[in-house]
XYZ file of C-alpha atoms in Angstrom:
136
model
C 117.614 81.900 93.511
C 116.835 83.573 96.699
C 116.743 87.065 95.502
C 114.035 85.417 93.099
C 112.720 84.055 96.328
C 112.515 87.242 97.865
C 110.832 89.044 95.238
C 108.745 87.249 93.278
C 107.670 84.176 96.344
C 107.150 86.949 98.334
C 105.039 88.827 96.342
C 102.820 85.843 95.122
C 102.388 84.057 98.679
C 102.164 87.662 100.189
C 98.812 87.637 97.746
C 97.538 84.841 98.259
C 97.491 84.589 102.370
C 96.196 87.962 101.514
C 93.130 86.643 99.238
C 92.657 83.655 101.271
C 92.437 86.226 104.651
C 89.638 87.635 103.018
C 87.736 84.839 101.706
C 88.037 83.898 106.031
C 86.869 87.122 106.832
C 83.702 87.317 104.677
C 83.063 83.354 105.714
C 82.796 84.648 109.288
C 81.520 87.931 109.602
C 79.322 87.866 107.119
C 78.628 83.848 106.708
C 79.020 84.554 103.235
C 80.692 82.950 100.131
C 82.359 84.341 97.755
C 81.037 83.418 93.855
C 82.780 83.547 90.832
C 81.948 87.390 89.007
C 82.854 88.398 92.814
C 86.540 86.135 92.780
C 86.940 87.917 89.451
C 86.499 91.055 90.558
C 88.422 90.693 94.174
C 90.982 89.111 92.491
C 91.468 92.280 89.964
C 91.253 94.799 91.913
C 93.055 93.500 94.921
C 95.803 92.129 92.430
C 96.088 95.929 90.924
C 96.341 97.353 93.912
C 98.972 95.404 95.445
C 101.024 94.465 93.018
C 100.971 98.128 91.904
C 100.834 100.447 94.685
C 101.119 98.053 98.035
C 104.111 95.791 96.790
C 107.018 98.553 95.845
C 105.215 100.402 99.757
C 106.688 96.668 101.697
C 109.856 97.395 99.666
C 110.323 100.108 100.674
C 109.723 99.550 104.156
C 112.140 96.661 103.909
C 114.783 99.047 102.593
C 114.141 101.578 104.559
C 114.266 99.016 107.674
C 117.839 98.015 106.248
C 119.392 100.914 106.334
C 118.144 102.643 109.574
C 118.214 98.965 112.140
C 120.718 96.425 112.270
C 118.787 94.545 115.679
C 115.120 92.439 115.348
C 114.664 92.971 111.571
C 112.859 89.762 112.362
C 110.124 92.543 114.262
C 110.350 95.361 112.143
C 109.797 93.615 108.637
C 106.036 92.068 109.389
C 105.113 95.184 111.434
C 106.615 97.624 109.654
C 104.152 96.207 106.487
C 101.258 95.598 108.039
C 100.765 99.115 109.177
C 100.685 100.451 106.299
C 97.045 98.076 105.443
C 94.788 101.723 105.566
C 96.946 103.271 102.379
C 95.882 100.426 99.240
C 92.607 99.752 101.000
C 91.626 103.077 100.016
C 92.794 102.884 97.021
C 90.493 100.178 96.539
C 87.778 102.542 98.276
C 88.607 105.530 96.186
C 88.231 103.134 93.353
C 84.776 102.789 94.229
C 83.825 106.007 94.998
C 84.043 106.133 98.810
C 86.809 107.033 101.307
C 85.708 105.407 103.849
C 88.002 103.352 105.232
C 85.968 101.573 107.899
C 82.937 100.366 105.584
C 82.650 96.857 105.666
C 84.174 96.536 102.291
C 86.504 98.309 103.518
C 87.334 96.016 106.556
C 87.044 92.701 103.928
C 90.221 94.413 102.624
C 91.869 95.331 105.542
C 91.927 92.314 106.346
C 93.837 91.034 103.004
C 96.515 94.008 103.061
C 96.935 93.530 107.653
C 97.731 89.572 105.842
C 99.747 89.975 102.588
C 101.858 92.551 105.078
C 102.285 90.442 107.699
C 103.845 87.350 104.671
C 105.642 89.614 103.202
C 107.638 90.191 105.771
C 108.362 86.886 107.450
C 108.796 86.130 104.117
C 111.517 89.027 103.048
C 113.667 88.320 106.242
C 113.134 85.154 106.109
C 114.572 85.302 102.963
C 117.813 87.602 103.445
C 117.976 85.686 106.489
C 118.894 82.402 104.865
C 120.673 84.497 101.639
C 123.066 86.315 104.507
C 123.908 82.506 105.608
C 124.640 81.699 102.548
C 127.014 83.881 101.533
C 128.724 82.631 105.100
């Protein structure tokens, strides 16, 4: 059950959190809302990039941290996952024919992947800590 939470629930929660960060950034910065067709496009493209690119990168970072560090994983997991936000954003912007990772549209995806990285790292740390306690 803990492995299910570690991989599936963590991924879903971080995707949902990233999507809400995207909507919140759009509302606060540009004072716009996400309409039906745009919402579907963001969910589709964000979901593809998140589940095919960002999630494996996040899992790789967590694997790397597990093998290299013994302490402060609660800090390293979120920071490591946050620091790769530009990779999935670059893929999204490239799919629309732009390499400008500082465009207004790219900044929306920055908020998406920064938030999802933070949530992914924190959830991974929490579920691994819970798993370690349940083994003892």
